[in-house]
Amino acid sequence: MVGFKQGKSSKEIIVGAHYDAVSAGKGIDDNASGVGVLLEAAKALQDIETPYSIRFVSFGAEEVGLQGSKYYASQMDESEISNTVGMINLDSLAAGDHMYVYGGAGEAGFIRDLALEIVKQKDLNIGTNPGENPKYPAGTTGDWSDHAPFKKIGIPYGYFEATNWEIGDKDGYVQTVEHGAIFHTENDTLEFIESAFPGRVQEHLSSFSLLLQELLKSLGSK
Ligand SMILES: [Zn+2]
């Protein structure tokens, strides 16, 4: 599914969240949470002028090798690629202990950097990968979700996720101290997450929604 919103500029931002899930659990964290925040932003911004045009995309088949986003990126021609200033990926926002925003290294991290400025202004409890694992330098993340095919064709990414980079192999894979990984397990249900972490789903989704909407209003405004 693709929804398009015209902005002041014809330059575009892609906002993406995969809607498929694995068969274990119900896919509430991975990735109904991302799709929900995407739909909320599309609705909230429909009558608000944004600097850039926005393409809201829900990808299929992320869990079987990023098939949806790989296909989407592969059918972009050169003018579409150069017209796209960035891609914001939303994946697994509900269950993890901490909220994060990542981006590329150096200047390719401008979406993350702006997001972190908004976090400060709005006093949100969102940080970035502290970089304790040398494979994933501070502020960045691995190529394991729908941002990767865009990064590969030179489009800078931003990526929202909730997990915990301070535990396990410090690779962002173990989401919680108390119950380990929730995604891809039978615990990925609203009932489990709500009872294990009361209030977390609401707090995470409202924080990420606010950040995404402010980000889409700010990107390209100066
Ligand atoms: Zn996912």
mmCIF file of N, CA and C in Angstrom, residues 107-164:
data_model
loop_
_atom_site.group_PDB
_atom_site.id
_atom_site.type_symbol
_atom_site.label_atom_id
_atom_site.label_comp_id
_atom_site.label_asym_id
_atom_site.label_seq_id
_atom_site.Cartn_x
_atom_site.Cartn_y
_atom_site.Cartn_z
ATOM 1 N N GLU A 107 27.037 12.561 7.538
ATOM 2 C CA GLU A 107 25.956 13.407 7.022
ATOM 3 C C GLU A 107 24.714 12.615 6.667
ATOM 4 N N ALA A 108 24.878 11.335 6.363
ATOM 5 C CA ALA A 108 23.722 10.483 6.045
ATOM 6 C C ALA A 108 22.854 10.231 7.279
ATOM 7 N N GLY A 109 23.282 10.773 8.421
ATOM 8 C CA GLY A 109 22.497 10.617 9.637
ATOM 9 C C GLY A 109 21.643 11.833 9.957
ATOM 10 N N PHE A 110 21.373 12.674 8.938
ATOM 11 C CA PHE A 110 20.703 13.950 9.242
ATOM 12 C C PHE A 110 19.276 13.779 9.764
ATOM 13 N N ILE A 111 18.607 12.684 9.389
ATOM 14 C CA ILE A 111 17.234 12.467 9.890
ATOM 15 C C ILE A 111 17.290 12.166 11.396
ATOM 16 N N ARG A 112 18.224 11.269 11.769
ATOM 17 C CA ARG A 112 18.418 10.976 13.205
ATOM 18 C C ARG A 112 18.789 12.242 13.968
ATOM 19 N N ASP A 113 19.705 13.024 13.422
ATOM 20 C CA ASP A 113 20.177 14.215 14.151
ATOM 21 C C ASP A 113 19.045 15.209 14.394
ATOM 22 N N LEU A 114 18.214 15.426 13.366
ATOM 23 C CA LEU A 114 17.081 16.321 13.537
ATOM 24 C C LEU A 114 16.077 15.721 14.531
ATOM 25 N N ALA A 115 15.863 14.402 14.434
ATOM 26 C CA ALA A 115 14.937 13.733 15.358
ATOM 27 C C ALA A 115 15.408 13.926 16.798
ATOM 28 N N LEU A 116 16.715 13.812 17.034
ATOM 29 C CA LEU A 116 17.230 13.952 18.398
ATOM 30 C C LEU A 116 17.101 15.391 18.906
ATOM 31 N N GLU A 117 17.155 16.364 17.984
ATOM 32 C CA GLU A 117 16.890 17.755 18.392
ATOM 33 C C GLU A 117 15.439 17.918 18.835
ATOM 34 N N ILE A 118 14.537 17.297 18.068
ATOM 35 C CA ILE A 118 13.102 17.373 18.423
ATOM 36 C C ILE A 118 12.853 16.677 19.763
ATOM 37 N N VAL A 119 13.535 15.541 19.973
ATOM 38 C CA VAL A 119 13.428 14.809 21.247
ATOM 39 C C VAL A 119 13.748 15.735 22.417
ATOM 40 N N LYS A 120 14.803 16.531 22.260
ATOM 41 C CA LYS A 120 15.200 17.467 23.317
ATOM 42 C C LYS A 120 14.141 18.526 23.541
ATOM 43 N N GLN A 121 13.697 19.128 22.423
ATOM 44 C CA GLN A 121 12.679 20.198 22.527
ATOM 45 C C GLN A 121 11.405 19.702 23.192
ATOM 46 N N LYS A 122 10.987 18.482 22.820
ATOM 47 C CA LYS A 122 9.693 17.954 23.300
ATOM 48 C C LYS A 122 9.858 17.115 24.564
ATOM 49 N N ASP A 123 11.094 17.014 25.057
ATOM 50 C CA ASP A 123 11.367 16.253 26.268
ATOM 51 C C ASP A 123 10.855 14.806 26.172
ATOM 52 N N LEU A 124 11.180 14.155 25.054
ATOM 53 C CA LEU A 124 10.776 12.757 24.858
ATOM 54 C C LEU A 124 11.878 11.838 25.375
ATOM 55 N N ASN A 125 11.475 10.631 25.738
ATOM 56 C CA ASN A 125 12.425 9.677 26.315
ATOM 57 C C ASN A 125 12.981 8.749 25.228
ATOM 58 N N ILE A 126 13.591 9.352 24.197
ATOM 59 C CA ILE A 126 14.076 8.595 23.044
ATOM 60 C C ILE A 126 15.567 8.905 22.866
ATOM 61 N N GLY A 127 16.365 7.868 22.658
ATOM 62 C CA GLY A 127 17.801 8.051 22.481
ATOM 63 C C GLY A 127 18.265 7.409 21.186
ATOM 64 N N THR A 128 19.560 7.064 21.135
ATOM 65 C CA THR A 128 20.065 6.344 19.962
ATOM 66 C C THR A 128 21.006 5.243 20.434
ATOM 67 N N ASN A 129 21.387 4.371 19.519
ATOM 68 C CA ASN A 129 22.321 3.297 19.846
ATOM 69 C C ASN A 129 23.594 3.886 20.450
ATOM 70 N N PRO A 130 23.949 3.482 21.692
ATOM 71 C CA PRO A 130 25.122 4.080 22.341
ATOM 72 C C PRO A 130 26.454 3.643 21.699
ATOM 73 N N GLY A 131 26.439 2.630 20.844
ATOM 74 C CA GLY A 131 27.657 2.255 20.134
ATOM 75 C C GLY A 131 28.627 1.413 20.941
ATOM 76 N N GLU A 132 28.111 0.652 21.906
ATOM 77 C CA GLU A 132 29.012 -0.192 22.715
ATOM 78 C C GLU A 132 29.521 -1.399 21.942
ATOM 79 N N ASN A 133 28.844 -1.760 20.868
ATOM 80 C CA ASN A 133 29.294 -2.849 19.997
ATOM 81 C C ASN A 133 29.952 -2.231 18.756
ATOM 82 N N PRO A 134 31.263 -2.490 18.560
ATOM 83 C CA PRO A 134 31.985 -1.825 17.463
ATOM 84 C C PRO A 134 31.401 -2.103 16.073
ATOM 85 N N LYS A 135 30.619 -3.189 15.936
ATOM 86 C CA LYS A 135 30.003 -3.478 14.634
ATOM 87 C C LYS A 135 28.916 -2.476 14.278
ATOM 88 N N TYR A 136 28.352 -1.841 15.299
ATOM 89 C CA TYR A 136 27.245 -0.911 15.065
ATOM 90 C C TYR A 136 27.554 0.406 15.757
ATOM 91 N N PRO A 137 28.305 1.284 15.074
ATOM 92 C CA PRO A 137 28.753 2.525 15.695
ATOM 93 C C PRO A 137 27.585 3.360 16.232
ATOM 94 N N ALA A 138 27.894 4.177 17.223
ATOM 95 C CA ALA A 138 26.878 5.004 17.877
ATOM 96 C C ALA A 138 26.009 5.717 16.844
ATOM 97 N N GLY A 139 24.715 5.664 17.072
ATOM 98 C CA GLY A 139 23.777 6.379 16.209
ATOM 99 C C GLY A 139 23.270 5.585 15.018
ATOM 100 N N THR A 140 23.964 4.490 14.681
ATOM 101 C CA THR A 140 23.581 3.694 13.507
ATOM 102 C C THR A 140 22.931 2.385 13.947
ATOM 103 N N THR A 141 22.636 1.517 12.990
ATOM 104 C CA THR A 141 22.132 0.182 13.313
ATOM 105 C C THR A 141 22.481 -0.773 12.179
ATOM 106 N N GLY A 142 22.046 -2.023 12.293
ATOM 107 C CA GLY A 142 22.366 -3.025 11.275
ATOM 108 C C GLY A 142 21.427 -2.968 10.079
ATOM 109 N N ASP A 143 21.803 -3.715 9.031
ATOM 110 C CA ASP A 143 21.035 -3.705 7.776
ATOM 111 C C ASP A 143 19.940 -4.775 7.782
ATOM 112 N N TRP A 144 19.161 -4.862 8.885
ATOM 113 C CA TRP A 144 18.235 -5.993 9.008
ATOM 114 C C TRP A 144 16.778 -5.631 8.843
ATOM 115 N N SER A 145 16.484 -4.448 8.413
ATOM 116 C CA SER A 145 15.060 -4.103 8.239
ATOM 117 C C SER A 145 14.891 -3.314 6.943
ATOM 118 N N ASP A 146 13.692 -2.786 6.735
ATOM 119 C CA ASP A 146 13.333 -2.205 5.440
ATOM 120 C C ASP A 146 14.099 -0.945 5.037
ATOM 121 N N HIS A 147 14.895 -0.374 5.952
ATOM 122 C CA HIS A 147 15.707 0.781 5.558
ATOM 123 C C HIS A 147 16.875 0.355 4.672
ATOM 124 N N ALA A 148 17.291 -0.928 4.803
ATOM 125 C CA ALA A 148 18.543 -1.372 4.176
ATOM 126 C C ALA A 148 18.550 -1.257 2.641
ATOM 127 N N PRO A 149 17.478 -1.684 1.943
ATOM 128 C CA PRO A 149 17.515 -1.562 0.478
ATOM 129 C C PRO A 149 17.601 -0.105 0.005
ATOM 130 N N PHE A 150 17.092 0.831 0.804
ATOM 131 C CA PHE A 150 17.174 2.251 0.436
ATOM 132 C C PHE A 150 18.575 2.789 0.697
ATOM 133 N N LYS A 151 19.124 2.404 1.833
ATOM 134 C CA LYS A 151 20.507 2.781 2.157
ATOM 135 C C LYS A 151 21.440 2.312 1.035
ATOM 136 N N LYS A 152 21.161 1.118 0.539
ATOM 137 C CA LYS A 152 22.009 0.517 -0.508
ATOM 138 C C LYS A 152 22.011 1.328 -1.800
ATOM 139 N N ILE A 153 20.890 1.980 -2.111
ATOM 140 C CA ILE A 153 20.854 2.789 -3.338
ATOM 141 C C ILE A 153 21.134 4.266 -3.041
ATOM 142 N N GLY A 154 21.663 4.539 -1.850
ATOM 143 C CA GLY A 154 22.158 5.887 -1.550
ATOM 144 C C GLY A 154 21.148 6.836 -0.943
ATOM 145 N N ILE A 155 20.001 6.306 -0.497
ATOM 146 C CA ILE A 155 18.999 7.170 0.153
ATOM 147 C C ILE A 155 19.228 7.126 1.671
ATOM 148 N N PRO A 156 19.473 8.283 2.298
ATOM 149 C CA PRO A 156 19.720 8.302 3.753
ATOM 150 C C PRO A 156 18.488 7.825 4.525
ATOM 151 N N TYR A 157 18.727 7.130 5.621
ATOM 152 C CA TYR A 157 17.592 6.608 6.383
ATOM 153 C C TYR A 157 17.529 7.192 7.786
ATOM 154 N N GLY A 158 16.302 7.135 8.339
ATOM 155 C CA GLY A 158 16.068 7.261 9.768
ATOM 156 C C GLY A 158 15.310 6.016 10.151
ATOM 157 N N TYR A 159 15.420 5.568 11.383
ATOM 158 C CA TYR A 159 14.796 4.289 11.752
ATOM 159 C C TYR A 159 14.414 4.365 13.219
ATOM 160 N N PHE A 160 13.109 4.148 13.505
ATOM 161 C CA PHE A 160 12.619 4.140 14.886
ATOM 162 C C PHE A 160 12.481 2.697 15.345
ATOM 163 N N GLU A 161 12.896 2.418 16.579
ATOM 164 C CA GLU A 161 12.772 1.065 17.127
ATOM 165 C C GLU A 161 12.800 1.149 18.655
ATOM 166 N N ALA A 162 12.146 0.168 19.311
ATOM 167 C CA ALA A 162 12.323 0.022 20.757
ATOM 168 C C ALA A 162 13.018 -1.307 21.004
ATOM 169 N N THR A 163 14.123 -1.267 21.725
ATOM 170 C CA THR A 163 14.845 -2.489 22.080
ATOM 171 C C THR A 163 15.741 -2.150 23.268
ATOM 172 N N ASN A 164 16.846 -2.883 23.435
ATOM 173 C CA ASN A 164 17.779 -2.566 24.512
ATOM 174 C C ASN A 164 19.192 -2.904 24.035
#
